[in-house]
Tab-separated table of C-alpha atoms and ligand atoms in Angstrom:
chain	number	residue	atom	x	y	z
A	1	MET	CA	8.405	4.508	3.453
A	2	THR	CA	6.011	2.097	2.678
A	3	VAL	CA	4.629	0.151	5.970
A	4	HIS	CA	3.335	-3.682	5.654
A	5	TYR	CA	2.034	-4.941	9.023
A	6	LEU	CA	1.914	-8.864	8.526
A	7	SER	CA	-0.231	-9.574	11.597
A	8	GLU	CA	-2.790	-7.666	10.555
A	9	ASN	CA	-4.380	-10.906	9.162
A	10	ASN	CA	-4.250	-14.042	11.964
A	11	SER	CA	-1.550	-17.032	9.851
A	12	ILE	CA	0.669	-19.078	11.971
A	13	LEU	CA	3.229	-15.981	11.367
A	14	ASN	CA	1.660	-14.983	14.927
A	15	HIS	CA	2.654	-18.694	16.407
A	16	PHE	CA	6.375	-18.525	15.359
A	17	VAL	CA	6.130	-14.537	17.179
A	18	ALA	CA	4.258	-16.324	19.844
A	19	GLN	CA	7.342	-18.847	20.187
A	20	LEU	CA	9.905	-16.210	19.995
A	21	ARG	CA	8.726	-13.860	23.094
A	22	ASP	CA	7.828	-16.729	24.981
A	23	VAL	CA	10.226	-17.153	28.798
A	24	GLY	CA	9.305	-20.798	28.909
A	25	VAL	CA	10.332	-21.151	24.925
A	26	GLN	CA	13.553	-18.813	24.710
A	27	GLY	CA	15.912	-21.218	26.505
A	28	ASP	CA	15.626	-23.568	23.558
A	29	ARG	CA	18.158	-21.368	21.058
A	30	MET	CA	18.195	-23.487	18.498
A	31	ARG	CA	13.741	-23.385	18.441
A	32	PHE	CA	14.732	-19.496	18.643
A	33	ARG	CA	16.694	-19.265	15.440
A	34	GLN	CA	14.398	-21.907	13.914
A	35	ASN	CA	11.487	-19.394	14.263
A	36	LEU	CA	13.339	-16.897	12.730
A	37	HIS	CA	14.103	-19.199	10.111
A	38	ARG	CA	10.619	-19.615	9.609
A	39	ILE	CA	9.658	-15.982	9.820
A	40	GLY	CA	12.117	-15.294	6.740
A	41	GLU	CA	10.380	-18.179	5.120
A	42	VAL	CA	6.842	-16.683	5.497
A	43	MET	CA	8.632	-12.861	4.793
A	44	ALA	CA	10.115	-14.158	2.187
A	45	TYR	CA	6.968	-15.115	0.266
A	46	GLU	CA	5.125	-11.781	1.396
A	47	ILE	CA	8.213	-9.551	-0.138
A	48	SER	CA	8.012	-11.372	-3.460
A	49	LYS	CA	4.201	-10.849	-3.636
A	50	ASN	CA	6.011	-6.773	-4.666
A	51	LEU	CA	8.781	-8.223	-7.018
A	52	HIS	CA	9.020	-7.902	-10.485
A	53	TYR	CA	8.206	-10.922	-13.350
A	54	ALA	CA	8.892	-11.571	-16.359
A	55	PRO	CA	7.102	-14.464	-18.305
A	56	ALA	CA	8.881	-17.703	-19.388
A	57	ALA	CA	7.815	-21.208	-20.459
A	58	VAL	CA	8.254	-24.578	-18.220
A	59	THR	CA	8.343	-27.526	-19.925
A	60	THR	CA	7.051	-30.550	-18.422
A	61	PRO	CA	6.655	-34.713	-19.836
A	62	LEU	CA	3.657	-33.764	-21.510
A	63	GLY	CA	3.809	-29.904	-22.276
A	64	VAL	CA	4.447	-26.476	-22.017
A	65	LYS	CA	3.662	-23.986	-19.198
A	66	GLU	CA	3.679	-20.638	-18.964
A	67	THR	CA	5.060	-19.187	-16.245
A	68	ALA	CA	6.214	-16.052	-14.664
A	69	PHE	CA	9.465	-15.649	-12.373
A	70	ILE	CA	11.020	-13.218	-10.650
A	71	ALA	CA	13.162	-10.978	-12.625
A	72	ASP	CA	14.903	-8.760	-10.047
A	73	GLU	CA	18.184	-9.713	-8.896
A	74	VAL	CA	17.582	-10.149	-5.333
A	75	VAL	CA	20.480	-9.563	-2.397
A	76	VAL	CA	19.219	-10.659	0.799
A	77	CYS	CA	21.807	-8.802	3.142
A	78	SER	CA	21.631	-9.204	7.326
A	79	ILE	CA	22.545	-6.629	9.735
A	80	LEU	CA	24.443	-8.475	12.374
A	81	ARG	CA	24.685	-10.321	14.700
A	82	ALA	CA	20.324	-10.998	15.214
A	83	GLY	CA	19.438	-10.634	11.149
A	84	LEU	CA	21.684	-13.874	10.577
A	85	ALA	CA	18.781	-16.593	11.275
A	86	LEU	CA	16.448	-14.904	9.499
A	87	HIS	CA	18.412	-13.545	6.679
A	88	GLU	CA	19.124	-17.821	6.545
A	89	GLY	CA	14.779	-17.680	6.187
A	90	LEU	CA	14.762	-15.628	3.749
A	91	LEU	CA	17.442	-17.118	1.367
A	92	SER	CA	15.935	-20.402	2.034
A	93	PHE	CA	12.950	-19.232	-0.253
A	94	PHE	CA	15.037	-16.704	-2.256
A	95	ASP	CA	17.414	-19.380	-3.299
A	96	GLY	CA	19.588	-17.699	-5.755
A	97	ALA	CA	19.913	-14.716	-4.324
A	98	GLU	CA	23.037	-12.808	-3.324
A	99	ASN	CA	24.268	-12.080	-0.245
A	100	GLY	CA	25.858	-9.331	2.209
A	101	PHE	CA	26.683	-8.833	5.675
A	102	VAL	CA	26.468	-5.861	8.052
A	103	SER	CA	27.854	-5.209	11.252
A	104	ALA	CA	25.415	-3.136	13.500
A	105	TYR	CA	25.778	-2.755	17.564
A	106	ARG	CA	24.898	-0.553	20.251
A	107	HIS	CA	28.399	0.861	21.605
A	108	HIS	CA	27.652	2.560	25.695
A	109	PRO	CA	30.567	4.868	25.931
A	110	ASN	CA	30.060	5.711	29.518
A	111	ASN	CA	28.326	2.374	30.900
A	112	ASP	CA	25.376	4.342	30.581
A	113	ASP	CA	21.912	4.155	29.726
A	114	TYR	CA	23.635	6.309	26.311
A	115	PHE	CA	24.836	4.213	23.107
A	116	GLU	CA	25.864	5.638	19.884
A	117	ILE	CA	25.514	2.749	16.714
A	118	VAL	CA	28.785	1.283	15.433
A	119	ALA	CA	28.366	-0.230	12.092
A	120	GLU	CA	31.672	-0.756	10.385
A	121	TYR	CA	31.695	-4.949	9.219
A	122	MET	CA	30.707	-4.458	5.319
A	123	ALA	CA	30.585	-7.336	2.937
A	124	VAL	CA	28.255	-6.591	0.451
A	125	PRO	CA	28.295	-7.243	-3.223
A	126	ASN	CA	27.522	-4.559	-5.871
A	127	LEU	CA	23.745	-3.791	-4.701
A	128	THR	CA	23.167	-0.966	-7.089
A	129	GLY	CA	19.870	-1.695	-9.613
A	130	LYS	CA	19.396	-4.792	-7.404
A	131	THR	CA	16.622	-5.770	-4.589
A	132	LEU	CA	18.018	-5.346	-1.038
A	133	ILE	CA	16.309	-7.001	1.099
A	134	LEU	CA	17.521	-5.994	4.349
A	135	ALA	CA	17.321	-8.414	7.255
A	136	ASP	CA	16.898	-7.421	10.599
A	137	PRO	CA	14.464	-8.834	13.650
A	138	MET	CA	14.077	-6.282	15.592
A	139	LEU	CA	13.387	-2.514	15.191
A	140	ALA	CA	13.969	-0.356	18.426
A	141	THR	CA	14.781	3.102	17.710
A	142	GLY	CA	15.934	2.601	14.035
A	143	PHE	CA	19.265	3.653	14.491
A	144	SER	CA	20.443	0.401	13.733
A	145	ALA	CA	18.354	-0.333	10.441
A	146	GLU	CA	19.247	3.695	9.347
A	147	ALA	CA	22.884	4.004	10.102
A	148	VAL	CA	23.265	0.443	8.244
A	149	TYR	CA	20.891	1.873	5.066
A	150	LYS	CA	23.036	5.124	4.752
A	151	LYS	CA	26.350	2.857	5.149
A	152	LEU	CA	24.773	1.275	1.810
A	153	ALA	CA	23.484	4.263	0.319
A	154	GLU	CA	27.064	5.799	0.038
A	155	LYS	CA	27.798	3.487	-2.224
A	156	PHE	CA	25.302	2.054	-3.851
A	157	THR	CA	21.705	2.476	-5.171
A	158	PRO	CA	20.154	-0.624	-4.863
A	159	ALA	CA	16.477	0.073	-7.904
A	160	GLN	CA	14.140	-1.464	-4.623
A	161	VAL	CA	15.080	-1.800	-0.561
A	162	HIS	CA	12.686	-3.864	1.463
A	163	LEU	CA	13.440	-4.365	5.245
A	164	ALA	CA	12.141	-7.145	7.269
A	165	VAL	CA	11.835	-7.260	11.083
A	166	VAL	CA	9.942	-9.142	13.525
A	167	ILE	CA	8.939	-7.062	16.030
A	168	ALA	CA	9.188	-3.199	15.740
A	169	ALA	CA	8.335	-0.020	18.103
A	170	PRO	CA	6.107	2.444	17.195
A	171	GLU	CA	8.866	4.592	17.669
A	172	GLY	CA	11.080	3.010	15.536
A	173	VAL	CA	8.914	2.965	12.528
A	174	ALA	CA	8.334	6.984	12.989
A	175	TYR	CA	12.098	7.336	12.978
A	176	LEU	CA	12.175	5.403	9.919
A	177	GLN	CA	9.656	7.121	8.421
A	178	GLU	CA	11.343	10.316	8.684
A	179	HIS	CA	14.564	9.231	8.214
A	180	LEU	CA	14.485	6.631	5.188
A	181	PRO	CA	13.385	7.686	1.372
A	182	ASP	CA	9.721	7.053	0.522
A	183	SER	CA	10.728	3.982	-2.038
A	184	VAL	CA	11.453	1.683	0.975
A	185	HIS	CA	9.422	-0.965	2.412
A	186	LEU	CA	9.270	-1.978	5.853
A	187	TRP	CA	7.724	-5.459	6.656
A	188	VAL	CA	6.720	-5.889	9.792
A	189	ALA	CA	5.692	-9.377	11.943
A	190	SER	CA	4.273	-7.830	14.790
A	191	LEU	CA	4.491	-3.947	16.286
A	192	ASP	CA	4.751	-3.404	20.055
A	193	SER	CA	3.776	-1.115	22.394
A	194	HIS	CA	6.522	0.858	23.338
A	195	LEU	CA	10.337	1.301	24.087
A	196	ASN	CA	11.613	1.032	27.750
A	197	GLU	CA	14.097	3.606	29.395
A	198	LYS	CA	16.876	1.429	28.044
A	199	LYS	CA	14.872	1.249	24.293
A	200	TYR	CA	14.500	-1.999	24.858
A	201	ILE	CA	10.734	-3.180	22.970
A	202	VAL	CA	7.815	-3.954	25.345
A	203	PRO	CA	6.561	-6.418	25.613
A	204	GLY	CA	9.047	-7.296	22.789
A	205	LEU	CA	11.542	-10.259	23.076
A	206	GLY	CA	14.498	-8.722	25.089
A	207	ASP	CA	17.685	-9.269	23.104
A	208	ALA	CA	17.294	-10.874	19.867
A	209	GLY	CA	21.277	-11.863	19.447
A	210	ASP	CA	21.710	-13.132	22.786
A	211	LEU	CA	18.351	-15.049	23.068
A	212	ALA	CA	19.653	-16.625	19.231
A	213	TYR	CA	23.331	-16.870	19.877
A	214	GLY	CA	24.657	-16.362	23.444
A	215	VAL	CA	25.077	-13.357	25.776
A	216	LYS	CA	28.125	-11.427	24.481
A	217	LEU	CA	31.058	-9.366	26.379
B	1	PRP	O1	16.479	-0.345	16.270
B	1	PRP	P1	17.831	-0.092	17.550
B	1	PRP	O2	17.280	0.799	18.580
B	1	PRP	O3	18.826	0.595	16.705
B	1	PRP	O4	17.687	-1.627	17.520
B	1	PRP	C1	18.021	-2.919	16.460
B	1	PRP	C2	19.249	-3.596	16.824
B	1	PRP	O5	19.444	-4.075	18.040
B	1	PRP	C3	19.492	-5.301	17.907
B	1	PRP	O6	20.827	-5.642	17.335
B	1	PRP	P2	22.225	-5.285	18.638
B	1	PRP	O7	22.539	-4.131	18.699
B	1	PRP	O8	21.159	-6.125	20.111
B	1	PRP	O9	23.373	-6.197	18.525
B	1	PRP	P3	23.523	-8.098	18.136
B	1	PRP	O10	22.527	-8.408	17.121
B	1	PRP	O11	24.502	-8.398	18.131
B	1	PRP	O12	22.677	-8.375	19.554
B	1	PRP	C4	18.776	-5.771	16.355
B	1	PRP	O13	19.301	-6.824	15.881
B	1	PRP	C5	18.821	-4.568	16.304
B	1	PRP	O14	20.181	-4.220	14.668
B	2	URA	O1	13.827	-4.577	22.473
B	2	URA	C1	15.464	-4.499	21.662
B	2	URA	C2	15.893	-3.624	20.976
B	2	URA	C3	17.496	-3.841	20.597
B	2	URA	N1	17.705	-4.823	20.340
B	2	URA	C4	17.309	-6.430	20.730
B	2	URA	O2	17.409	-7.876	20.285
B	2	URA	N2	15.759	-6.375	21.585
B	3	MG	MG1	21.374	-7.390	20.791
């Protein structure tokens, strides 16, 4: 797996991530979703630098300009719920992309800290031969991303896979390095310190799904 750390260079991306984290701003759910959307746009731009291009001509009122257009067939696929707002941002740049949605949540069967990932709902187009961009703001243990990747890989063979996450824990990055193929690209807006005993990212931002859409039962 190739990891791209987007905060290695200072950019306005860091402002959007900082607002997601800030307890004084988080109460504004619309701004939280809007910042995920804006980060999705920035990530789309960064990922676009790794896609394949083919030459094509554009006719202007004054002549013809040879340029290069994305040749890959892009599919944006979000991991529900928290991936949705990021998905919309990616889609606003990859506006011709196909779309997929897969669910993943932490199930605590014993009402303690132990959990299993349940990935059951999957609504996706054919991914074989296409460029799959998986969107999920949080990479904590890496179990959700792994479960979703494997569920999709059972049925399809994408030509390229890009996993776009906003905040990652080192433990999750290391886990995916071991469990996903070398060909996968991981895009990280910010790398944090560690996971706490509940496997939440520290300092992180809290629960991204709840902050975007409200607390679930
Ligand atoms: O790396 P992991 O340890 O698997 O944790 C990361 C997962 O946790 C969050 O989803 P969550 O389970 O909170 O679901 P939600 O989006 O419905 O809130 C997040 O959006 C990831 O999918
Ligand atoms: O820190 C974390 C870990 C999992 N899911 C979240 O939303 N946040
Ligand atoms: Mg959640």
